[in-house]
Each structure stands twice: as C-alpha cells, then as structure tokens.
PDB file of C-alpha atoms and ligand atoms in Angstrom:
ATOM      1  CA  UNK Q   1       7.848 -12.923 -12.396  1.00 42.00           C
ATOM      2  CA  UNK Q   2      10.358 -10.268 -11.509  1.00 40.00           C
ATOM      3  CA  UNK Q   3      10.735  -9.997  -7.759  1.00 42.00           C
ATOM      4  CA  UNK Q   4      13.722  -7.973  -6.621  1.00 48.00           C
ATOM      5  CA  UNK Q   5      13.758  -7.216  -2.915  1.00 46.00           C
ATOM      6  CA  UNK Q   6      15.921  -5.324  -0.505  1.00 56.00           C
ATOM      7  CA  UNK Q   7      18.349  -7.431   1.495  1.00 86.00           C
ATOM      8  CA  UNK Q   8      16.346  -6.466   4.559  1.00 95.00           C
ATOM      9  CA  UNK Q   9      13.425  -4.188   3.800  1.00 96.00           C
ATOM     10  CA  UNK Q  10      13.443  -3.113   7.447  1.00 96.00           C
ATOM     11  CA  UNK Q  11      16.346  -0.784   6.553  1.00 94.00           C
ATOM     12  CA  UNK Q  12      14.781   0.591   3.378  1.00 93.00           C
ATOM     13  CA  UNK Q  13      13.400   3.892   4.720  1.00 94.00           C
ATOM     14  CA  UNK Q  14      15.927   4.943   7.317  1.00 95.00           C
ATOM     15  CA  UNK Q  15      17.637   8.322   7.010  1.00 92.00           C
ATOM     16  CA  UNK Q  16      16.256  11.815   6.289  1.00 91.00           C
ATOM     17  CA  UNK Q  17      17.106  11.663   2.569  1.00 93.00           C
ATOM     18  CA  UNK Q  18      14.812   8.637   2.135  1.00 92.00           C
ATOM     19  CA  UNK Q  19      11.923  10.598   3.627  1.00 93.00           C
ATOM     20  CA  UNK Q  20      12.540  13.546   1.306  1.00 93.00           C
ATOM     21  CA  UNK Q  21      12.567  11.199  -1.653  1.00 92.00           C
ATOM     22  CA  UNK Q  22       9.491   9.232  -0.580  1.00 94.00           C
ATOM     23  CA  UNK Q  23       6.895  11.544   0.874  1.00 94.00           C
ATOM     24  CA  UNK Q  24       6.370  14.468  -1.563  1.00 94.00           C
ATOM     25  CA  UNK Q  25       5.419  12.274  -4.546  1.00 92.00           C
ATOM     26  CA  UNK Q  26       1.918  11.664  -3.134  1.00 96.00           C
ATOM     27  CA  UNK Q  27       1.100  15.312  -2.514  1.00 97.00           C
ATOM     28  CA  UNK Q  28       2.153  16.984  -5.788  1.00 96.00           C
ATOM     29  CA  UNK Q  29      -0.942  17.525  -7.878  1.00 95.00           C
ATOM     30  CA  UNK Q  30      -0.683  16.171 -11.406  1.00 96.00           C
ATOM     31  CA  UNK Q  31       1.686  13.319 -10.612  1.00 96.00           C
ATOM     32  CA  UNK Q  32       0.817   9.667 -11.154  1.00 97.00           C
ATOM     33  CA  UNK Q  33       1.303   8.864  -7.475  1.00 97.00           C
ATOM     34  CA  UNK Q  34      -0.965  11.759  -6.481  1.00 97.00           C
ATOM     35  CA  UNK Q  35      -3.671  10.368  -8.763  1.00 98.00           C
ATOM     36  CA  UNK Q  36      -3.248   6.845  -7.358  1.00 98.00           C
ATOM     37  CA  UNK Q  37      -3.404   8.208  -3.820  1.00 98.00           C
ATOM     38  CA  UNK Q  38      -6.669  10.015  -4.659  1.00 98.00           C
ATOM     39  CA  UNK Q  39      -8.076   6.737  -5.987  1.00 98.00           C
ATOM     40  CA  UNK Q  40      -6.791   4.766  -2.988  1.00 98.00           C
ATOM     41  CA  UNK Q  41      -8.710   7.069  -0.638  1.00 98.00           C
ATOM     42  CA  UNK Q  42     -11.933   6.486  -2.586  1.00 98.00           C
ATOM     43  CA  UNK Q  43     -11.477   2.705  -2.683  1.00 98.00           C
ATOM     44  CA  UNK Q  44     -10.358   2.406   0.925  1.00 98.00           C
ATOM     45  CA  UNK Q  45     -13.386   4.402   2.075  1.00 98.00           C
ATOM     46  CA  UNK Q  46     -15.685   2.162   0.036  1.00 98.00           C
ATOM     47  CA  UNK Q  47     -14.153  -0.929   1.666  1.00 98.00           C
ATOM     48  CA  UNK Q  48     -14.418   0.564   5.168  1.00 98.00           C
ATOM     49  CA  UNK Q  49     -18.018   1.665   4.631  1.00 98.00           C
ATOM     50  CA  UNK Q  50     -19.004  -1.888   3.738  1.00 98.00           C
ATOM     51  CA  UNK Q  51     -17.588  -3.281   7.002  1.00 98.00           C
ATOM     52  CA  UNK Q  52     -20.280  -4.406   9.384  1.00 97.00           C
ATOM     53  CA  UNK Q  53     -19.915  -3.414  12.150  1.00 97.00           C
ATOM     54  CA  UNK Q  54     -18.121  -0.228  11.143  1.00 98.00           C
ATOM     55  CA  UNK Q  55     -14.497  -0.402  12.439  1.00 98.00           C
ATOM     56  CA  UNK Q  56     -13.735   1.403  15.683  1.00 98.00           C
ATOM     57  CA  UNK Q  57     -10.032   0.736  15.994  1.00 98.00           C
ATOM     58  CA  UNK Q  58      -7.494   0.595  13.142  1.00 98.00           C
ATOM     59  CA  UNK Q  59      -3.777  -0.018  12.806  1.00 98.00           C
ATOM     60  CA  UNK Q  60      -1.682   1.163   9.875  1.00 98.00           C
ATOM     61  CA  UNK Q  61       1.207  -1.302   9.694  1.00 98.00           C
ATOM     62  CA  UNK Q  62       4.436   0.205   8.281  1.00 98.00           C
ATOM     63  CA  UNK Q  63       2.705   3.600   8.363  1.00 98.00           C
ATOM     64  CA  UNK Q  64       5.776   5.499   7.145  1.00 98.00           C
ATOM     65  CA  UNK Q  65       5.064   9.223   6.962  1.00 98.00           C
ATOM     66  CA  UNK Q  66       1.425   8.730   7.956  1.00 98.00           C
ATOM     67  CA  UNK Q  67      -0.097   9.097   4.487  1.00 98.00           C
ATOM     68  CA  UNK Q  68      -2.745   6.386   4.946  1.00 98.00           C
ATOM     69  CA  UNK Q  69      -3.006   6.895   8.706  1.00 98.00           C
ATOM     70  CA  UNK Q  70      -3.888  10.569   8.274  1.00 98.00           C
ATOM     71  CA  UNK Q  71      -6.822   9.434   6.128  1.00 98.00           C
ATOM     72  CA  UNK Q  72      -7.888   6.670   8.541  1.00 98.00           C
ATOM     73  CA  UNK Q  73      -7.984   9.053  11.480  1.00 98.00           C
ATOM     74  CA  UNK Q  74     -10.615  11.171   9.727  1.00 98.00           C
ATOM     75  CA  UNK Q  75     -12.968   8.200   9.548  1.00 98.00           C
ATOM     76  CA  UNK Q  76     -12.167   5.897  12.455  1.00 98.00           C
ATOM     77  CA  UNK Q  77     -12.473   6.635  16.157  1.00 98.00           C
ATOM     78  CA  UNK Q  78      -9.163   5.166  17.365  1.00 98.00           C
ATOM     79  CA  UNK Q  79      -6.124   4.881  15.087  1.00 98.00           C
ATOM     80  CA  UNK Q  80      -2.583   3.630  15.571  1.00 98.00           C
ATOM     81  CA  UNK Q  81       0.467   3.534  13.351  1.00 98.00           C
ATOM     82  CA  UNK Q  82       3.613   1.474  13.656  1.00 98.00           C
ATOM     83  CA  UNK Q  83       6.852   1.799  11.709  1.00 98.00           C
ATOM     84  CA  UNK Q  84      10.460   0.859  12.185  1.00 98.00           C
ATOM     85  CA  UNK Q  85      11.915   4.118  10.829  1.00 98.00           C
ATOM     86  CA  UNK Q  86      12.204   7.072  13.199  1.00 97.00           C
ATOM     87  CA  UNK Q  87      12.769   9.368  10.197  1.00 97.00           C
ATOM     88  CA  UNK Q  88       9.482   8.371   8.545  1.00 98.00           C
ATOM     89  CA  UNK Q  89       7.660   8.605  11.883  1.00 98.00           C
ATOM     90  CA  UNK Q  90       8.862  12.170  12.440  1.00 97.00           C
ATOM     91  CA  UNK Q  91       6.723  13.263   9.465  1.00 97.00           C
ATOM     92  CA  UNK Q  92       3.855  10.988  10.567  1.00 98.00           C
ATOM     93  CA  UNK Q  93       3.832  12.730  13.974  1.00 98.00           C
ATOM     94  CA  UNK Q  94       3.371  16.124  12.381  1.00 97.00           C
ATOM     95  CA  UNK Q  95       0.714  14.838   9.969  1.00 98.00           C
ATOM     96  CA  UNK Q  96      -1.376  12.606  12.223  1.00 98.00           C
ATOM     97  CA  UNK Q  97      -2.749  14.574  15.121  1.00 95.00           C
ATOM     98  CA  UNK Q  98      -5.051  12.072  16.768  1.00 98.00           C
ATOM     99  CA  UNK Q  99      -3.293   8.740  16.164  1.00 98.00           C
ATOM    100  CA  UNK Q 100      -0.936   6.972  18.499  1.00 98.00           C
ATOM    101  CA  UNK Q 101       2.400   6.291  16.801  1.00 98.00           C
ATOM    102  CA  UNK Q 102       4.812   3.545  17.739  1.00 98.00           C
ATOM    103  CA  UNK Q 103       8.373   3.078  16.630  1.00 98.00           C
ATOM    104  CA  UNK Q 104       9.406  -0.548  16.433  1.00 98.00           C
ATOM    105  CA  UNK Q 105       9.124  -3.889  14.740  1.00 98.00           C
ATOM    106  CA  UNK Q 106       6.090  -6.032  15.506  1.00 98.00           C
ATOM    107  CA  UNK Q 107       7.707  -8.935  13.658  1.00 98.00           C
ATOM    108  CA  UNK Q 108      10.505  -9.210  16.211  1.00 97.00           C
ATOM    109  CA  UNK Q 109       8.747  -7.612  19.176  1.00 97.00           C
ATOM    110  CA  UNK Q 110       5.076  -8.632  19.249  1.00 94.00           C
ATOM    111  CA  UNK Q 111       4.755  -7.202  22.793  1.00 94.00           C
ATOM    112  CA  UNK Q 112       5.010  -3.689  21.303  1.00 96.00           C
ATOM    113  CA  UNK Q 113       1.216  -3.636  20.949  1.00 96.00           C
ATOM    114  CA  UNK Q 114      -1.353  -5.458  23.028  1.00 94.00           C
ATOM    115  CA  UNK Q 115      -4.556  -4.179  21.424  1.00 97.00           C
ATOM    116  CA  UNK Q 116      -6.652  -5.974  18.842  1.00 98.00           C
ATOM    117  CA  UNK Q 117      -7.872  -4.183  15.745  1.00 98.00           C
ATOM    118  CA  UNK Q 118     -10.995  -4.225  13.559  1.00 98.00           C
ATOM    119  CA  UNK Q 119      -8.965  -3.052  10.596  1.00 98.00           C
ATOM    120  CA  UNK Q 120      -5.282  -3.255   9.663  1.00 98.00           C
ATOM    121  CA  UNK Q 121      -3.933  -1.491   6.584  1.00 99.00           C
ATOM    122  CA  UNK Q 122      -0.532  -2.112   4.998  1.00 98.00           C
ATOM    123  CA  UNK Q 123       0.270  -0.008   1.941  1.00 98.00           C
ATOM    124  CA  UNK Q 124       3.396  -0.200  -0.212  1.00 98.00           C
ATOM    125  CA  UNK Q 125       4.957  -2.762   2.068  1.00 98.00           C
ATOM    126  CA  UNK Q 126       4.518  -6.331   0.819  1.00 98.00           C
ATOM    127  CA  UNK Q 127       5.744  -5.815  -2.737  1.00 97.00           C
ATOM    128  CA  UNK Q 128       9.262  -4.834  -1.747  1.00 96.00           C
ATOM    129  CA  UNK Q 129       9.597  -6.720   1.543  1.00 97.00           C
ATOM    130  CA  UNK Q 130      11.643  -9.906   1.299  1.00 96.00           C
ATOM    131  CA  UNK Q 131       9.590 -13.148   1.554  1.00 97.00           C
ATOM    132  CA  UNK Q 132      10.625 -13.910   5.164  1.00 97.00           C
ATOM    133  CA  UNK Q 133       9.616 -10.397   6.254  1.00 98.00           C
ATOM    134  CA  UNK Q 134       6.300 -10.633   4.367  1.00 98.00           C
ATOM    135  CA  UNK Q 135       5.526 -13.815   6.236  1.00 98.00           C
ATOM    136  CA  UNK Q 136       6.475 -12.560   9.673  1.00 98.00           C
ATOM    137  CA  UNK Q 137       4.610  -9.288   9.065  1.00 98.00           C
ATOM    138  CA  UNK Q 138       1.456 -11.228   8.165  1.00 98.00           C
ATOM    139  CA  UNK Q 139       1.873 -13.378  11.279  1.00 98.00           C
ATOM    140  CA  UNK Q 140       2.254 -10.238  13.411  1.00 98.00           C
ATOM    141  CA  UNK Q 141      -0.813  -8.664  11.755  1.00 98.00           C
ATOM    142  CA  UNK Q 142      -2.871 -11.843  12.276  1.00 97.00           C
ATOM    143  CA  UNK Q 143      -2.018 -11.731  15.988  1.00 97.00           C
ATOM    144  CA  UNK Q 144      -3.305  -8.180  16.287  1.00 97.00           C
ATOM    145  CA  UNK Q 145      -6.410  -8.508  14.112  1.00 98.00           C
ATOM    146  CA  UNK Q 146      -9.767  -9.404  15.665  1.00 98.00           C
ATOM    147  CA  UNK Q 147     -11.285 -12.708  14.519  1.00 96.00           C
ATOM    148  CA  UNK Q 148     -13.760 -10.867  12.291  1.00 96.00           C
ATOM    149  CA  UNK Q 149     -11.314  -8.071  11.440  1.00 98.00           C
ATOM    150  CA  UNK Q 150     -10.108  -7.052   7.999  1.00 98.00           C
ATOM    151  CA  UNK Q 151      -6.645  -6.564   6.499  1.00 98.00           C
ATOM    152  CA  UNK Q 152      -6.400  -4.186   3.543  1.00 99.00           C
ATOM    153  CA  UNK Q 153      -3.089  -4.744   1.755  1.00 98.00           C
ATOM    154  CA  UNK Q 154      -1.824  -2.715  -1.182  1.00 98.00           C
ATOM    155  CA  UNK Q 155       0.458  -4.036  -3.938  1.00 98.00           C
ATOM    156  CA  UNK Q 156       1.733  -1.420  -6.339  1.00 97.00           C
ATOM    157  CA  UNK Q 157       3.317  -2.916  -9.447  1.00 97.00           C
ATOM    158  CA  UNK Q 158       1.738  -5.686 -11.479  1.00 98.00           C
ATOM    159  CA  UNK Q 159       3.921  -7.122 -14.283  1.00 97.00           C
ATOM    160  CA  UNK Q 160       0.745  -7.900 -16.260  1.00 98.00           C
ATOM    161  CA  UNK Q 161      -0.394  -4.252 -16.332  1.00 98.00           C
ATOM    162  CA  UNK Q 162       0.458  -1.998 -19.276  1.00 97.00           C
ATOM    163  CA  UNK Q 163       3.017  -0.133 -17.169  1.00 96.00           C
ATOM    164  CA  UNK Q 164       4.492  -3.334 -15.695  1.00 96.00           C
ATOM    165  CA  UNK Q 165       4.769  -4.869 -19.167  1.00 96.00           C
ATOM    166  CA  UNK Q 166       6.535  -1.778 -20.476  1.00 94.00           C
ATOM    167  CA  UNK Q 167       9.021  -1.831 -17.592  1.00 93.00           C
ATOM    168  CA  UNK Q 168       9.749  -5.520 -18.171  1.00 93.00           C
ATOM    169  CA  UNK Q 169      10.343  -4.799 -21.853  1.00 93.00           C
ATOM    170  CA  UNK Q 170      12.767  -2.034 -20.894  1.00 90.00           C
ATOM    171  CA  UNK Q 171      14.752  -4.366 -18.643  1.00 88.00           C
ATOM    172  CA  UNK Q 172      15.176  -6.721 -21.542  1.00 90.00           C
ATOM    173  CA  UNK Q 173      16.029  -4.021 -24.040  1.00 90.00           C
ATOM    174  CA  UNK Q 174      18.160  -1.643 -22.020  1.00 88.00           C
ATOM    175  CA  UNK Q 175      19.172  -3.647 -18.964  1.00 84.00           C
ATOM    176  CA  UNK Q 176      17.635  -0.947 -16.729  1.00 77.00           C
ATOM    177  CA  UNK Q 177      17.259  -1.501 -12.998  1.00 77.00           C
ATOM    178  CA  UNK Q 178      14.699  -4.174 -12.171  1.00 83.00           C
ATOM    179  CA  UNK Q 179      11.871  -3.413  -9.791  1.00 90.00           C
ATOM    180  CA  UNK Q 180       9.838  -5.815  -7.708  1.00 95.00           C
ATOM    181  CA  UNK Q 181       6.526  -6.802  -9.296  1.00 97.00           C
ATOM    182  CA  UNK Q 182       3.736  -9.177  -8.269  1.00 98.00           C
ATOM    183  CA  UNK Q 183       0.734 -10.412 -10.228  1.00 98.00           C
ATOM    184  CA  UNK Q 184      -2.661 -10.486  -8.565  1.00 98.00           C
ATOM    185  CA  UNK Q 185      -2.437 -14.261  -8.135  1.00 98.00           C
ATOM    186  CA  UNK Q 186       1.013 -13.995  -6.576  1.00 98.00           C
ATOM    187  CA  UNK Q 187      -0.179 -11.271  -4.206  1.00 98.00           C
ATOM    188  CA  UNK Q 188      -3.228 -13.330  -3.213  1.00 98.00           C
ATOM    189  CA  UNK Q 189      -1.051 -16.416  -2.675  1.00 98.00           C
ATOM    190  CA  UNK Q 190       1.193 -14.473  -0.274  1.00 98.00           C
ATOM    191  CA  UNK Q 191      -1.846 -13.642   1.837  1.00 98.00           C
ATOM    192  CA  UNK Q 192      -3.362 -17.128   1.565  1.00 98.00           C
ATOM    193  CA  UNK Q 193      -0.098 -18.835   2.539  1.00 98.00           C
ATOM    194  CA  UNK Q 194      -0.167 -16.865   5.779  1.00 98.00           C
ATOM    195  CA  UNK Q 195      -3.726 -17.764   6.709  1.00 98.00           C
ATOM    196  CA  UNK Q 196      -5.691 -14.921   5.112  1.00 98.00           C
ATOM    197  CA  UNK Q 197      -8.639 -15.289   2.787  1.00 98.00           C
ATOM    198  CA  UNK Q 198      -8.962 -12.526   0.177  1.00 98.00           C
ATOM    199  CA  UNK Q 199     -12.568 -11.312   0.145  1.00 98.00           C
ATOM    200  CA  UNK Q 200     -12.348  -8.322  -2.177  1.00 98.00           C
ATOM    201  CA  UNK Q 201      -9.894  -7.085  -4.803  1.00 98.00           C
ATOM    202  CA  UNK Q 202      -9.882  -3.568  -6.257  1.00 98.00           C
ATOM    203  CA  UNK Q 203      -7.611  -2.762  -9.179  1.00 98.00           C
ATOM    204  CA  UNK Q 204      -6.517   0.722 -10.270  1.00 98.00           C
ATOM    205  CA  UNK Q 205      -4.024   2.162 -12.727  1.00 98.00           C
ATOM    206  CA  UNK Q 206      -5.386   0.528 -15.877  1.00 97.00           C
ATOM    207  CA  UNK Q 207      -3.858   3.014 -18.308  1.00 97.00           C
ATOM    208  CA  UNK Q 208      -0.208   3.220 -19.303  1.00 96.00           C
ATOM    209  CA  UNK Q 209       1.816   5.442 -16.947  1.00 94.00           C
ATOM    210  CA  UNK Q 210       5.392   6.032 -17.933  1.00 88.00           C
ATOM    211  CA  UNK Q 211       6.101   9.454 -16.505  1.00 88.00           C
ATOM    212  CA  UNK Q 212       6.097  11.173 -13.141  1.00 93.00           C
ATOM    213  CA  UNK Q 213       3.292  13.493 -14.302  1.00 92.00           C
ATOM    214  CA  UNK Q 214       0.070  12.131 -15.818  1.00 93.00           C
ATOM    215  CA  UNK Q 215      -0.155  13.106 -19.480  1.00 93.00           C
ATOM    216  CA  UNK Q 216      -3.509  14.475 -20.695  1.00 93.00           C
ATOM    217  CA  UNK Q 217      -4.584  14.514 -17.082  1.00 95.00           C
ATOM    218  CA  UNK Q 218      -7.999  16.083 -17.675  1.00 96.00           C
ATOM    219  CA  UNK Q 219      -8.943  13.093 -19.736  1.00 96.00           C
ATOM    220  CA  UNK Q 220      -6.955  10.320 -18.108  1.00 96.00           C
ATOM    221  CA  UNK Q 221      -7.568  11.109 -14.409  1.00 97.00           C
ATOM    222  CA  UNK Q 222     -11.382  10.836 -14.655  1.00 97.00           C
ATOM    223  CA  UNK Q 223     -10.994   7.737 -16.831  1.00 97.00           C
ATOM    224  CA  UNK Q 224      -8.741   6.071 -14.243  1.00 98.00           C
ATOM    225  CA  UNK Q 225     -11.278   6.939 -11.548  1.00 97.00           C
ATOM    226  CA  UNK Q 226     -14.164   5.434 -13.487  1.00 97.00           C
ATOM    227  CA  UNK Q 227     -12.146   2.291 -14.223  1.00 97.00           C
ATOM    228  CA  UNK Q 228     -11.147   1.901 -10.578  1.00 97.00           C
ATOM    229  CA  UNK Q 229     -14.787   2.129  -9.483  1.00 96.00           C
ATOM    230  CA  UNK Q 230     -16.070  -0.276 -12.124  1.00 96.00           C
ATOM    231  CA  UNK Q 231     -13.095  -2.606 -11.492  1.00 96.00           C
ATOM    232  CA  UNK Q 232     -13.345  -4.415 -14.860  1.00 95.00           C
ATOM    233  CA  UNK Q 233     -10.210  -6.604 -14.778  1.00 97.00           C
ATOM    234  CA  UNK Q 234      -8.165  -6.110 -11.602  1.00 98.00           C
ATOM    235  CA  UNK Q 235      -5.608  -8.724 -12.693  1.00 98.00           C
ATOM    236  CA  UNK Q 236      -4.488  -6.258 -15.407  1.00 98.00           C
ATOM    237  CA  UNK Q 237      -4.361  -3.138 -13.244  1.00 98.00           C
ATOM    238  CA  UNK Q 238      -1.041  -1.709 -12.085  1.00 98.00           C
ATOM    239  CA  UNK Q 239      -2.048  -1.592  -8.385  1.00 98.00           C
ATOM    240  CA  UNK Q 240      -4.314  -3.635  -6.168  1.00 98.00           C
ATOM    241  CA  UNK Q 241      -6.021  -3.278  -2.828  1.00 98.00           C
ATOM    242  CA  UNK Q 242      -6.781  -6.702  -1.430  1.00 98.00           C
ATOM    243  CA  UNK Q 243      -9.136  -6.966   1.525  1.00 98.00           C
ATOM    244  CA  UNK Q 244      -8.586 -10.213   3.403  1.00 98.00           C
ATOM    245  CA  UNK Q 245      -9.968 -11.903   6.513  1.00 98.00           C
ATOM    246  CA  UNK Q 246      -8.127 -14.255   8.844  1.00 97.00           C
ATOM    247  CA  UNK Q 247      -9.165 -17.804   7.842  1.00 94.00           C
TER     248      UNK Q 247
HETATM  249  C1  SAM I   1       7.259   2.356   1.102  1.00 54.81           C
HETATM  250  S1  SAM I   1       7.050   2.756   2.783  1.00 54.81           S
HETATM  251  C2  SAM I   1       5.283   2.784   2.923  1.00 54.81           C
HETATM  252  C3  SAM I   1       4.796   3.764   3.941  1.00 54.81           C
HETATM  253  C4  SAM I   1       3.269   3.905   4.032  1.00 54.81           C
HETATM  254  N1  SAM I   1       2.632   2.644   4.317  1.00 54.81           N
HETATM  255  C5  SAM I   1       2.720   4.463   2.723  1.00 54.81           C
HETATM  256  O1  SAM I   1       2.076   3.721   1.970  1.00 54.81           O
HETATM  257  O2  SAM I   1       2.943   5.636   2.434  1.00 54.81           O
HETATM  258  C6  SAM I   1       7.463   1.245   3.596  1.00 54.81           C
HETATM  259  C7  SAM I   1       7.576   1.409   5.106  1.00 54.81           C
HETATM  260  O3  SAM I   1       7.764   0.120   5.705  1.00 54.81           O
HETATM  261  C8  SAM I   1       8.511   0.338   6.883  1.00 54.81           C
HETATM  262  N2  SAM I   1       8.950  -0.949   7.429  1.00 54.81           N
HETATM  263  C9  SAM I   1       9.840  -1.825   6.896  1.00 54.81           C
HETATM  264  N3  SAM I   1       9.933  -2.905   7.678  1.00 54.81           N
HETATM  265  C10 SAM I   1       9.091  -2.711   8.732  1.00 54.81           C
HETATM  266  C11 SAM I   1       8.735  -3.473   9.888  1.00 54.81           C
HETATM  267  N4  SAM I   1       9.276  -4.670  10.110  1.00 54.81           N
HETATM  268  N5  SAM I   1       7.823  -2.979  10.748  1.00 54.81           N
HETATM  269  C12 SAM I   1       7.281  -1.756  10.525  1.00 54.81           C
HETATM  270  N6  SAM I   1       7.571  -0.983   9.461  1.00 54.81           N
HETATM  271  C13 SAM I   1       8.465  -1.459   8.585  1.00 54.81           C
HETATM  272  C14 SAM I   1       9.599   1.277   6.405  1.00 54.81           C
HETATM  273  O4  SAM I   1      10.280   1.905   7.460  1.00 54.81           O
HETATM  274  C15 SAM I   1       8.766   2.240   5.547  1.00 54.81           C
HETATM  275  O5  SAM I   1       8.330   3.343   6.287  1.00 54.81           O
END
C-alpha cells in the first residue's frame, strides 16, 4: 500500500506557517475535518466511558495545537500533552487551560516525563511518521502507560476506503502527489509489532469525501455519525481509532 513518509516526521510541524495551515481545518464548520473531529469526540468519549476504572491521568502524545487535549481535559482529572514543536505548543497553551504541556521528544529523552498514565492518545501521528519513529514512539508510550492502561491511536487515511481508493486512482491517472495511507490490518500490525494488543476498533468516514467542505452536509453529516456509531465495516472506513492495551 502507499506509504509516503516525511524524512523525519519530527520536523513536520515546525514553523508558524505550518500551524496556520494545520489548526483551522478542524474548527471551520461544514468542513470534512470538522465533521471528523465531531465524530472523534463522540467515539473517544465512548471509549473512555467504557474504561474501568475511569481514567484519572491522561497523556496526549504529539498533542500539536491541543485539539484532542482540550477535549480530554474536560473529562479527565489530570491531563498532559507533549510535542516536539514549540510553534504547535504555543496554540496548545492558549487552548488548554488545565493541562501541563511539555516541549520535547520522549523517543530520544524518556526522562522528560516520569509519570505513568491510565490513558495515552495519539492522533494524526502514526500514519505519517516514518517506521523507525513509529516504533520508538510506541516504545516511549509503552514505558509511560500503566500495565492496565489504554492507548487510543488514530489513523486517518485508509487506501481501502472510498476516499482512499479515489486518491489512489488519481495518483495513477494524473501523477498527483502521493499521501501516506494504511489499511486497518497494517495499522493494527504496527501496534502489535510494538507489543500492543488492539482491543477495539472504531471506523468513521464511510462516505466519499473529495472536497474540503462536506457536500449535502445536512444529509451526509448525520449519516456519517450513524455509521460511525454502528461501526459496520471499519476496514472500509477512511479513519480509524484503535484502542490497544500493552500485551
Ligand atoms: C499532524 S500533527 C497532530 C497533532 C494532534 N495530535 C492532532 O491530532 O491535532 C502531528 C504532531 O506530531 C508532532 N511530533 C512529531 N514527532 C514528534 C515526537 N517525536 N514527539 C512528540 N511530538 C512529535 C508534530 O510536532 C505535530 O505537532
């Protein structure tokens, strides 16, 4: 499957222009990424609510501008975020009022954090990170996760989804820029190879999404929400949340 990665993903979100390009897409009503972010909040809350005991301390790995962290801090007593990019963290600091935020790289400096967490989230990280970084990030997360803790990892472009299939067709036809993609099995294998056991998979983004804005949103947004809650065939959805436990 197509898997194009940055030379070193650690450098991918440095610089103010990257932040400007990245952050707004999740907050503009009517866009595909805004819809997916709405769905992610619903699914993430469902996963958290099922945890027994309910998590008290969470870490958002590669928290970026604090999108996911700002949600976690509404539901979890103690929340932390870590990211390598000072530019992304500047926005996270203004968005996340009760979380502790750390700038640094747990993969090269494990001493950065000494706490253990009930829950670790990592959104929009593994798909584009190069394989060596994926592996060292999972090792760093495993070190910080409690024995009965949970990792919730997000993967955001499946080549077997309608949208992924369309993009692959376009590469062939027009030679357009290739984007990283991972199937559900590939995503699960990445976690398994690093000592995690997937315990739940939630798929979302079943319909075809070609544009920045969702077409026929009044019809398609509720349909996407119903599909994400019924979770009929996650291996064909565009995005996944995979909840995994350390083996
Ligand atoms: C696409 S952004 C995702 C941000 C956030 N998780 C979200 O979903 O909105 C990827 C983030 O990974 C961060 N990153 C890359 N390598 C990292 C590392 N080794 N440790 C921590 N963060 C890292 C980047 O700086 C960037 O903020």
